[in-house]
């Protein structure tokens, strides 16, 4: 019983990364805190590779810690289930991001951007590996 209680307590301590919904807010955070931007296109309720990438990379502590210090995160989600539909304004915002950064509709598609929105690196599909290898790719791209 003590093990179960400890597990529940530790599970509650796990944080999820702070994904923003507004691209202008992400750019503002990136500029004011000298960060880069990760823009992730996902189908959170239908895209298996998207769900796996979120679970295996983005929701793991090494990535969360790194992102808190170095990245502004924005997710453009395109759920299909009626119960998960976004409000129309958010859908319009995500569609505008897709027109600019994901015109062919790839899922998942993850982009590393500078604070002005310039693409520095693209991950097309599920990124095999660990959060640490994902971070290493970011660091290699920026010369860190």
mmCIF file of the C-alpha atoms, coordinates in Angstrom:
data_MODEL
# 
_entry.id   MODEL 
# 
loop_
_atom_site.group_PDB 
_atom_site.id 
_atom_site.type_symbol 
_atom_site.label_atom_id 
_atom_site.label_alt_id 
_atom_site.label_comp_id 
_atom_site.label_asym_id 
_atom_site.label_entity_id 
_atom_site.label_seq_id 
_atom_site.pdbx_PDB_ins_code 
_atom_site.Cartn_x 
_atom_site.Cartn_y 
_atom_site.Cartn_z 
_atom_site.occupancy 
_atom_site.B_iso_or_equiv 
_atom_site.pdbx_formal_charge 
_atom_site.auth_seq_id 
_atom_site.auth_comp_id 
_atom_site.auth_asym_id 
_atom_site.auth_atom_id 
_atom_site.pdbx_PDB_model_num 
ATOM 1   C CA . UNK A 1 1   ? 0.000   0.000  0.000   1.00 0.00 ? 1   UNK A CA 1 
ATOM 2   C CA . UNK A 1 2   ? 2.828   2.420  0.829   1.00 0.00 ? 2   UNK A CA 1 
ATOM 3   C CA . UNK A 1 3   ? 4.374   1.773  -2.596  1.00 0.00 ? 3   UNK A CA 1 
ATOM 4   C CA . UNK A 1 4   ? 1.074   2.567  -4.308  1.00 0.00 ? 4   UNK A CA 1 
ATOM 5   C CA . UNK A 1 5   ? 0.670   5.824  -2.357  1.00 0.00 ? 5   UNK A CA 1 
ATOM 6   C CA . UNK A 1 6   ? 4.242   6.825  -3.193  1.00 0.00 ? 6   UNK A CA 1 
ATOM 7   C CA . UNK A 1 7   ? 3.628   6.034  -6.867  1.00 0.00 ? 7   UNK A CA 1 
ATOM 8   C CA . UNK A 1 8   ? 0.460   8.163  -6.906  1.00 0.00 ? 8   UNK A CA 1 
ATOM 9   C CA . UNK A 1 9   ? 2.291   11.001 -5.160  1.00 0.00 ? 9   UNK A CA 1 
ATOM 10  C CA . UNK A 1 10  ? 5.208   10.841 -7.603  1.00 0.00 ? 10  UNK A CA 1 
ATOM 11  C CA . UNK A 1 11  ? 2.813   10.658 -10.536 1.00 0.00 ? 11  UNK A CA 1 
ATOM 12  C CA . UNK A 1 12  ? 1.203   13.871 -9.377  1.00 0.00 ? 12  UNK A CA 1 
ATOM 13  C CA . UNK A 1 13  ? 4.629   15.515 -9.245  1.00 0.00 ? 13  UNK A CA 1 
ATOM 14  C CA . UNK A 1 14  ? 5.312   14.906 -12.940 1.00 0.00 ? 14  UNK A CA 1 
ATOM 15  C CA . UNK A 1 15  ? 4.795   18.106 -14.814 1.00 0.00 ? 15  UNK A CA 1 
ATOM 16  C CA . UNK A 1 16  ? 3.744   18.489 -18.384 1.00 0.00 ? 16  UNK A CA 1 
ATOM 17  C CA . UNK A 1 17  ? 5.426   21.075 -20.557 1.00 0.00 ? 17  UNK A CA 1 
ATOM 18  C CA . UNK A 1 18  ? 3.683   24.409 -20.968 1.00 0.00 ? 18  UNK A CA 1 
ATOM 19  C CA . UNK A 1 19  ? 2.345   24.292 -24.534 1.00 0.00 ? 19  UNK A CA 1 
ATOM 20  C CA . UNK A 1 20  ? 1.110   27.665 -25.713 1.00 0.00 ? 20  UNK A CA 1 
ATOM 21  C CA . UNK A 1 21  ? -1.778  28.020 -28.137 1.00 0.00 ? 21  UNK A CA 1 
ATOM 22  C CA . UNK A 1 22  ? -0.918  31.420 -29.608 1.00 0.00 ? 22  UNK A CA 1 
ATOM 23  C CA . UNK A 1 23  ? 2.034   31.798 -31.972 1.00 0.00 ? 23  UNK A CA 1 
ATOM 24  C CA . UNK A 1 24  ? 2.495   35.503 -31.251 1.00 0.00 ? 24  UNK A CA 1 
ATOM 25  C CA . UNK A 1 25  ? 2.707   34.691 -27.544 1.00 0.00 ? 25  UNK A CA 1 
ATOM 26  C CA . UNK A 1 26  ? 5.354   32.040 -28.276 1.00 0.00 ? 26  UNK A CA 1 
ATOM 27  C CA . UNK A 1 27  ? 7.387   34.513 -30.339 1.00 0.00 ? 27  UNK A CA 1 
ATOM 28  C CA . UNK A 1 28  ? 7.087   37.129 -27.598 1.00 0.00 ? 28  UNK A CA 1 
ATOM 29  C CA . UNK A 1 29  ? 8.251   34.650 -24.941 1.00 0.00 ? 29  UNK A CA 1 
ATOM 30  C CA . UNK A 1 30  ? 11.117  33.539 -27.160 1.00 0.00 ? 30  UNK A CA 1 
ATOM 31  C CA . UNK A 1 31  ? 12.253  37.117 -27.757 1.00 0.00 ? 31  UNK A CA 1 
ATOM 32  C CA . UNK A 1 32  ? 11.975  38.284 -24.168 1.00 0.00 ? 32  UNK A CA 1 
ATOM 33  C CA . UNK A 1 33  ? 13.652  35.203 -22.652 1.00 0.00 ? 33  UNK A CA 1 
ATOM 34  C CA . UNK A 1 34  ? 16.198  34.467 -25.413 1.00 0.00 ? 34  UNK A CA 1 
ATOM 35  C CA . UNK A 1 35  ? 14.566  31.148 -26.325 1.00 0.00 ? 35  UNK A CA 1 
ATOM 36  C CA . UNK A 1 36  ? 13.867  29.195 -29.478 1.00 0.00 ? 36  UNK A CA 1 
ATOM 37  C CA . UNK A 1 37  ? 10.423  27.927 -30.440 1.00 0.00 ? 37  UNK A CA 1 
ATOM 38  C CA . UNK A 1 38  ? 9.235   24.363 -30.913 1.00 0.00 ? 38  UNK A CA 1 
ATOM 39  C CA . UNK A 1 39  ? 6.122   24.258 -33.098 1.00 0.00 ? 39  UNK A CA 1 
ATOM 40  C CA . UNK A 1 40  ? 4.448   20.850 -33.057 1.00 0.00 ? 40  UNK A CA 1 
ATOM 41  C CA . UNK A 1 41  ? 1.649   19.882 -35.435 1.00 0.00 ? 41  UNK A CA 1 
ATOM 42  C CA . UNK A 1 42  ? -0.342  17.041 -33.910 1.00 0.00 ? 42  UNK A CA 1 
ATOM 43  C CA . UNK A 1 43  ? -3.549  15.107 -34.139 1.00 0.00 ? 43  UNK A CA 1 
ATOM 44  C CA . UNK A 1 44  ? -3.880  14.502 -30.414 1.00 0.00 ? 44  UNK A CA 1 
ATOM 45  C CA . UNK A 1 45  ? -6.781  12.063 -30.594 1.00 0.00 ? 45  UNK A CA 1 
ATOM 46  C CA . UNK A 1 46  ? -6.152  10.160 -33.827 1.00 0.00 ? 46  UNK A CA 1 
ATOM 47  C CA . UNK A 1 47  ? -2.466  10.261 -34.800 1.00 0.00 ? 47  UNK A CA 1 
ATOM 48  C CA . UNK A 1 48  ? -0.591  7.373  -33.186 1.00 0.00 ? 48  UNK A CA 1 
ATOM 49  C CA . UNK A 1 49  ? 2.887   8.751  -33.911 1.00 0.00 ? 49  UNK A CA 1 
ATOM 50  C CA . UNK A 1 50  ? 1.808   12.156 -32.511 1.00 0.00 ? 50  UNK A CA 1 
ATOM 51  C CA . UNK A 1 51  ? 0.596   10.559 -29.290 1.00 0.00 ? 51  UNK A CA 1 
ATOM 52  C CA . UNK A 1 52  ? 3.790   8.492  -29.030 1.00 0.00 ? 52  UNK A CA 1 
ATOM 53  C CA . UNK A 1 53  ? 6.007   11.538 -29.569 1.00 0.00 ? 53  UNK A CA 1 
ATOM 54  C CA . UNK A 1 54  ? 4.134   13.489 -26.910 1.00 0.00 ? 54  UNK A CA 1 
ATOM 55  C CA . UNK A 1 55  ? 4.367   10.590 -24.449 1.00 0.00 ? 55  UNK A CA 1 
ATOM 56  C CA . UNK A 1 56  ? 7.941   9.455  -25.187 1.00 0.00 ? 56  UNK A CA 1 
ATOM 57  C CA . UNK A 1 57  ? 9.676   12.767 -25.873 1.00 0.00 ? 57  UNK A CA 1 
ATOM 58  C CA . UNK A 1 58  ? 7.722   15.872 -24.903 1.00 0.00 ? 58  UNK A CA 1 
ATOM 59  C CA . UNK A 1 59  ? 6.229   14.632 -21.619 1.00 0.00 ? 59  UNK A CA 1 
ATOM 60  C CA . UNK A 1 60  ? 9.496   13.234 -20.260 1.00 0.00 ? 60  UNK A CA 1 
ATOM 61  C CA . UNK A 1 61  ? 11.445  15.105 -17.597 1.00 0.00 ? 61  UNK A CA 1 
ATOM 62  C CA . UNK A 1 62  ? 14.661  15.689 -19.547 1.00 0.00 ? 62  UNK A CA 1 
ATOM 63  C CA . UNK A 1 63  ? 12.702  17.478 -22.279 1.00 0.00 ? 63  UNK A CA 1 
ATOM 64  C CA . UNK A 1 64  ? 10.457  19.360 -19.852 1.00 0.00 ? 64  UNK A CA 1 
ATOM 65  C CA . UNK A 1 65  ? 13.449  20.685 -17.915 1.00 0.00 ? 65  UNK A CA 1 
ATOM 66  C CA . UNK A 1 66  ? 15.251  21.702 -21.093 1.00 0.00 ? 66  UNK A CA 1 
ATOM 67  C CA . UNK A 1 67  ? 12.163  23.315 -22.581 1.00 0.00 ? 67  UNK A CA 1 
ATOM 68  C CA . UNK A 1 68  ? 11.495  25.344 -19.452 1.00 0.00 ? 68  UNK A CA 1 
ATOM 69  C CA . UNK A 1 69  ? 14.900  26.975 -19.781 1.00 0.00 ? 69  UNK A CA 1 
ATOM 70  C CA . UNK A 1 70  ? 15.428  27.148 -23.551 1.00 0.00 ? 70  UNK A CA 1 
ATOM 71  C CA . UNK A 1 71  ? 12.185  26.799 -25.522 1.00 0.00 ? 71  UNK A CA 1 
ATOM 72  C CA . UNK A 1 72  ? 8.808   28.377 -26.075 1.00 0.00 ? 72  UNK A CA 1 
ATOM 73  C CA . UNK A 1 73  ? 6.453   25.540 -27.002 1.00 0.00 ? 73  UNK A CA 1 
ATOM 74  C CA . UNK A 1 74  ? 3.422   25.838 -29.238 1.00 0.00 ? 74  UNK A CA 1 
ATOM 75  C CA . UNK A 1 75  ? 1.182   23.039 -30.380 1.00 0.00 ? 75  UNK A CA 1 
ATOM 76  C CA . UNK A 1 76  ? -1.101  23.272 -33.394 1.00 0.00 ? 76  UNK A CA 1 
ATOM 77  C CA . UNK A 1 77  ? -3.539  20.470 -32.670 1.00 0.00 ? 77  UNK A CA 1 
ATOM 78  C CA . UNK A 1 78  ? -6.016  19.057 -35.167 1.00 0.00 ? 78  UNK A CA 1 
ATOM 79  C CA . UNK A 1 79  ? -8.259  16.671 -33.214 1.00 0.00 ? 79  UNK A CA 1 
ATOM 80  C CA . UNK A 1 80  ? -10.936 14.718 -35.072 1.00 0.00 ? 80  UNK A CA 1 
ATOM 81  C CA . UNK A 1 81  ? -13.213 13.511 -32.301 1.00 0.00 ? 81  UNK A CA 1 
ATOM 82  C CA . UNK A 1 82  ? -16.254 15.692 -31.790 1.00 0.00 ? 82  UNK A CA 1 
ATOM 83  C CA . UNK A 1 83  ? -15.692 15.793 -28.023 1.00 0.00 ? 83  UNK A CA 1 
ATOM 84  C CA . UNK A 1 84  ? -12.138 17.148 -28.521 1.00 0.00 ? 84  UNK A CA 1 
ATOM 85  C CA . UNK A 1 85  ? -12.916 19.896 -31.016 1.00 0.00 ? 85  UNK A CA 1 
ATOM 86  C CA . UNK A 1 86  ? -11.217 23.212 -30.418 1.00 0.00 ? 86  UNK A CA 1 
ATOM 87  C CA . UNK A 1 87  ? -13.042 26.497 -30.345 1.00 0.00 ? 87  UNK A CA 1 
ATOM 88  C CA . UNK A 1 88  ? -13.396 28.044 -33.817 1.00 0.00 ? 88  UNK A CA 1 
ATOM 89  C CA . UNK A 1 89  ? -10.850 30.796 -33.124 1.00 0.00 ? 89  UNK A CA 1 
ATOM 90  C CA . UNK A 1 90  ? -8.184  28.259 -32.101 1.00 0.00 ? 90  UNK A CA 1 
ATOM 91  C CA . UNK A 1 91  ? -8.968  26.101 -35.131 1.00 0.00 ? 91  UNK A CA 1 
ATOM 92  C CA . UNK A 1 92  ? -8.545  29.130 -37.397 1.00 0.00 ? 92  UNK A CA 1 
ATOM 93  C CA . UNK A 1 93  ? -5.240  30.002 -35.689 1.00 0.00 ? 93  UNK A CA 1 
ATOM 94  C CA . UNK A 1 94  ? -3.929  26.437 -36.113 1.00 0.00 ? 94  UNK A CA 1 
ATOM 95  C CA . UNK A 1 95  ? -5.020  26.349 -39.754 1.00 0.00 ? 95  UNK A CA 1 
ATOM 96  C CA . UNK A 1 96  ? -3.131  29.598 -40.406 1.00 0.00 ? 96  UNK A CA 1 
ATOM 97  C CA . UNK A 1 97  ? -0.002  28.083 -38.849 1.00 0.00 ? 97  UNK A CA 1 
ATOM 98  C CA . UNK A 1 98  ? -0.452  24.994 -41.017 1.00 0.00 ? 98  UNK A CA 1 
ATOM 99  C CA . UNK A 1 99  ? -0.783  27.098 -44.177 1.00 0.00 ? 99  UNK A CA 1 
ATOM 100 C CA . UNK A 1 100 ? 2.565   28.721 -43.420 1.00 0.00 ? 100 UNK A CA 1 
ATOM 101 C CA . UNK A 1 101 ? 4.568   25.899 -41.809 1.00 0.00 ? 101 UNK A CA 1 
ATOM 102 C CA . UNK A 1 102 ? 2.815   22.636 -42.727 1.00 0.00 ? 102 UNK A CA 1 
ATOM 103 C CA . UNK A 1 103 ? 1.086   23.093 -46.091 1.00 0.00 ? 103 UNK A CA 1 
ATOM 104 C CA . UNK A 1 104 ? 1.240   19.379 -46.949 1.00 0.00 ? 104 UNK A CA 1 
ATOM 105 C CA . UNK A 1 105 ? -0.474  18.351 -43.688 1.00 0.00 ? 105 UNK A CA 1 
ATOM 106 C CA . UNK A 1 106 ? 2.164   16.058 -42.176 1.00 0.00 ? 106 UNK A CA 1 
ATOM 107 C CA . UNK A 1 107 ? 1.550   14.607 -38.702 1.00 0.00 ? 107 UNK A CA 1 
ATOM 108 C CA . UNK A 1 108 ? 3.439   14.798 -36.528 1.00 0.00 ? 108 UNK A CA 1 
ATOM 109 C CA . UNK A 1 109 ? 5.566   17.621 -37.815 1.00 0.00 ? 109 UNK A CA 1 
ATOM 110 C CA . UNK A 1 110 ? 7.826   19.432 -35.391 1.00 0.00 ? 110 UNK A CA 1 
ATOM 111 C CA . UNK A 1 111 ? 9.783   22.561 -36.224 1.00 0.00 ? 111 UNK A CA 1 
ATOM 112 C CA . UNK A 1 112 ? 12.546  24.393 -34.407 1.00 0.00 ? 112 UNK A CA 1 
ATOM 113 C CA . UNK A 1 113 ? 12.131  28.114 -35.046 1.00 0.00 ? 113 UNK A CA 1 
ATOM 114 C CA . UNK A 1 114 ? 14.001  31.219 -34.038 1.00 0.00 ? 114 UNK A CA 1 
ATOM 115 C CA . UNK A 1 115 ? 12.194  33.983 -32.147 1.00 0.00 ? 115 UNK A CA 1 
ATOM 116 C CA . UNK A 1 116 ? 11.089  35.546 -35.452 1.00 0.00 ? 116 UNK A CA 1 
ATOM 117 C CA . UNK A 1 117 ? 9.541   32.326 -36.758 1.00 0.00 ? 117 UNK A CA 1 
ATOM 118 C CA . UNK A 1 118 ? 12.347  31.302 -39.137 1.00 0.00 ? 118 UNK A CA 1 
ATOM 119 C CA . UNK A 1 119 ? 12.637  27.509 -39.505 1.00 0.00 ? 119 UNK A CA 1 
ATOM 120 C CA . UNK A 1 120 ? 15.962  26.186 -38.198 1.00 0.00 ? 120 UNK A CA 1 
ATOM 121 C CA . UNK A 1 121 ? 15.218  22.440 -38.175 1.00 0.00 ? 121 UNK A CA 1 
ATOM 122 C CA . UNK A 1 122 ? 12.371  20.097 -39.112 1.00 0.00 ? 122 UNK A CA 1 
ATOM 123 C CA . UNK A 1 123 ? 11.421  16.704 -37.694 1.00 0.00 ? 123 UNK A CA 1 
ATOM 124 C CA . UNK A 1 124 ? 9.043   14.980 -40.103 1.00 0.00 ? 124 UNK A CA 1 
ATOM 125 C CA . UNK A 1 125 ? 7.118   12.181 -38.388 1.00 0.00 ? 125 UNK A CA 1 
ATOM 126 C CA . UNK A 1 126 ? 7.822   10.495 -35.068 1.00 0.00 ? 126 UNK A CA 1 
ATOM 127 C CA . UNK A 1 127 ? 11.293  11.210 -33.740 1.00 0.00 ? 127 UNK A CA 1 
ATOM 128 C CA . UNK A 1 128 ? 12.801  7.875  -32.714 1.00 0.00 ? 128 UNK A CA 1 
ATOM 129 C CA . UNK A 1 129 ? 15.036  8.059  -29.682 1.00 0.00 ? 129 UNK A CA 1 
ATOM 130 C CA . UNK A 1 130 ? 14.972  9.613  -26.269 1.00 0.00 ? 130 UNK A CA 1 
ATOM 131 C CA . UNK A 1 131 ? 14.313  13.104 -24.971 1.00 0.00 ? 131 UNK A CA 1 
ATOM 132 C CA . UNK A 1 132 ? 18.073  13.421 -24.573 1.00 0.00 ? 132 UNK A CA 1 
ATOM 133 C CA . UNK A 1 133 ? 18.727  12.653 -28.252 1.00 0.00 ? 133 UNK A CA 1 
ATOM 134 C CA . UNK A 1 134 ? 16.034  15.156 -29.251 1.00 0.00 ? 134 UNK A CA 1 
ATOM 135 C CA . UNK A 1 135 ? 17.679  17.817 -27.065 1.00 0.00 ? 135 UNK A CA 1 
ATOM 136 C CA . UNK A 1 136 ? 21.075  16.937 -28.523 1.00 0.00 ? 136 UNK A CA 1 
ATOM 137 C CA . UNK A 1 137 ? 19.725  17.562 -32.039 1.00 0.00 ? 137 UNK A CA 1 
ATOM 138 C CA . UNK A 1 138 ? 18.486  20.987 -30.947 1.00 0.00 ? 138 UNK A CA 1 
ATOM 139 C CA . UNK A 1 139 ? 21.840  21.793 -29.356 1.00 0.00 ? 139 UNK A CA 1 
ATOM 140 C CA . UNK A 1 140 ? 23.747  20.636 -32.454 1.00 0.00 ? 140 UNK A CA 1 
ATOM 141 C CA . UNK A 1 141 ? 21.582  22.819 -34.668 1.00 0.00 ? 141 UNK A CA 1 
ATOM 142 C CA . UNK A 1 142 ? 22.158  25.936 -32.581 1.00 0.00 ? 142 UNK A CA 1 
ATOM 143 C CA . UNK A 1 143 ? 25.803  25.190 -31.894 1.00 0.00 ? 143 UNK A CA 1 
ATOM 144 C CA . UNK A 1 144 ? 25.258  24.633 -28.166 1.00 0.00 ? 144 UNK A CA 1 
# 
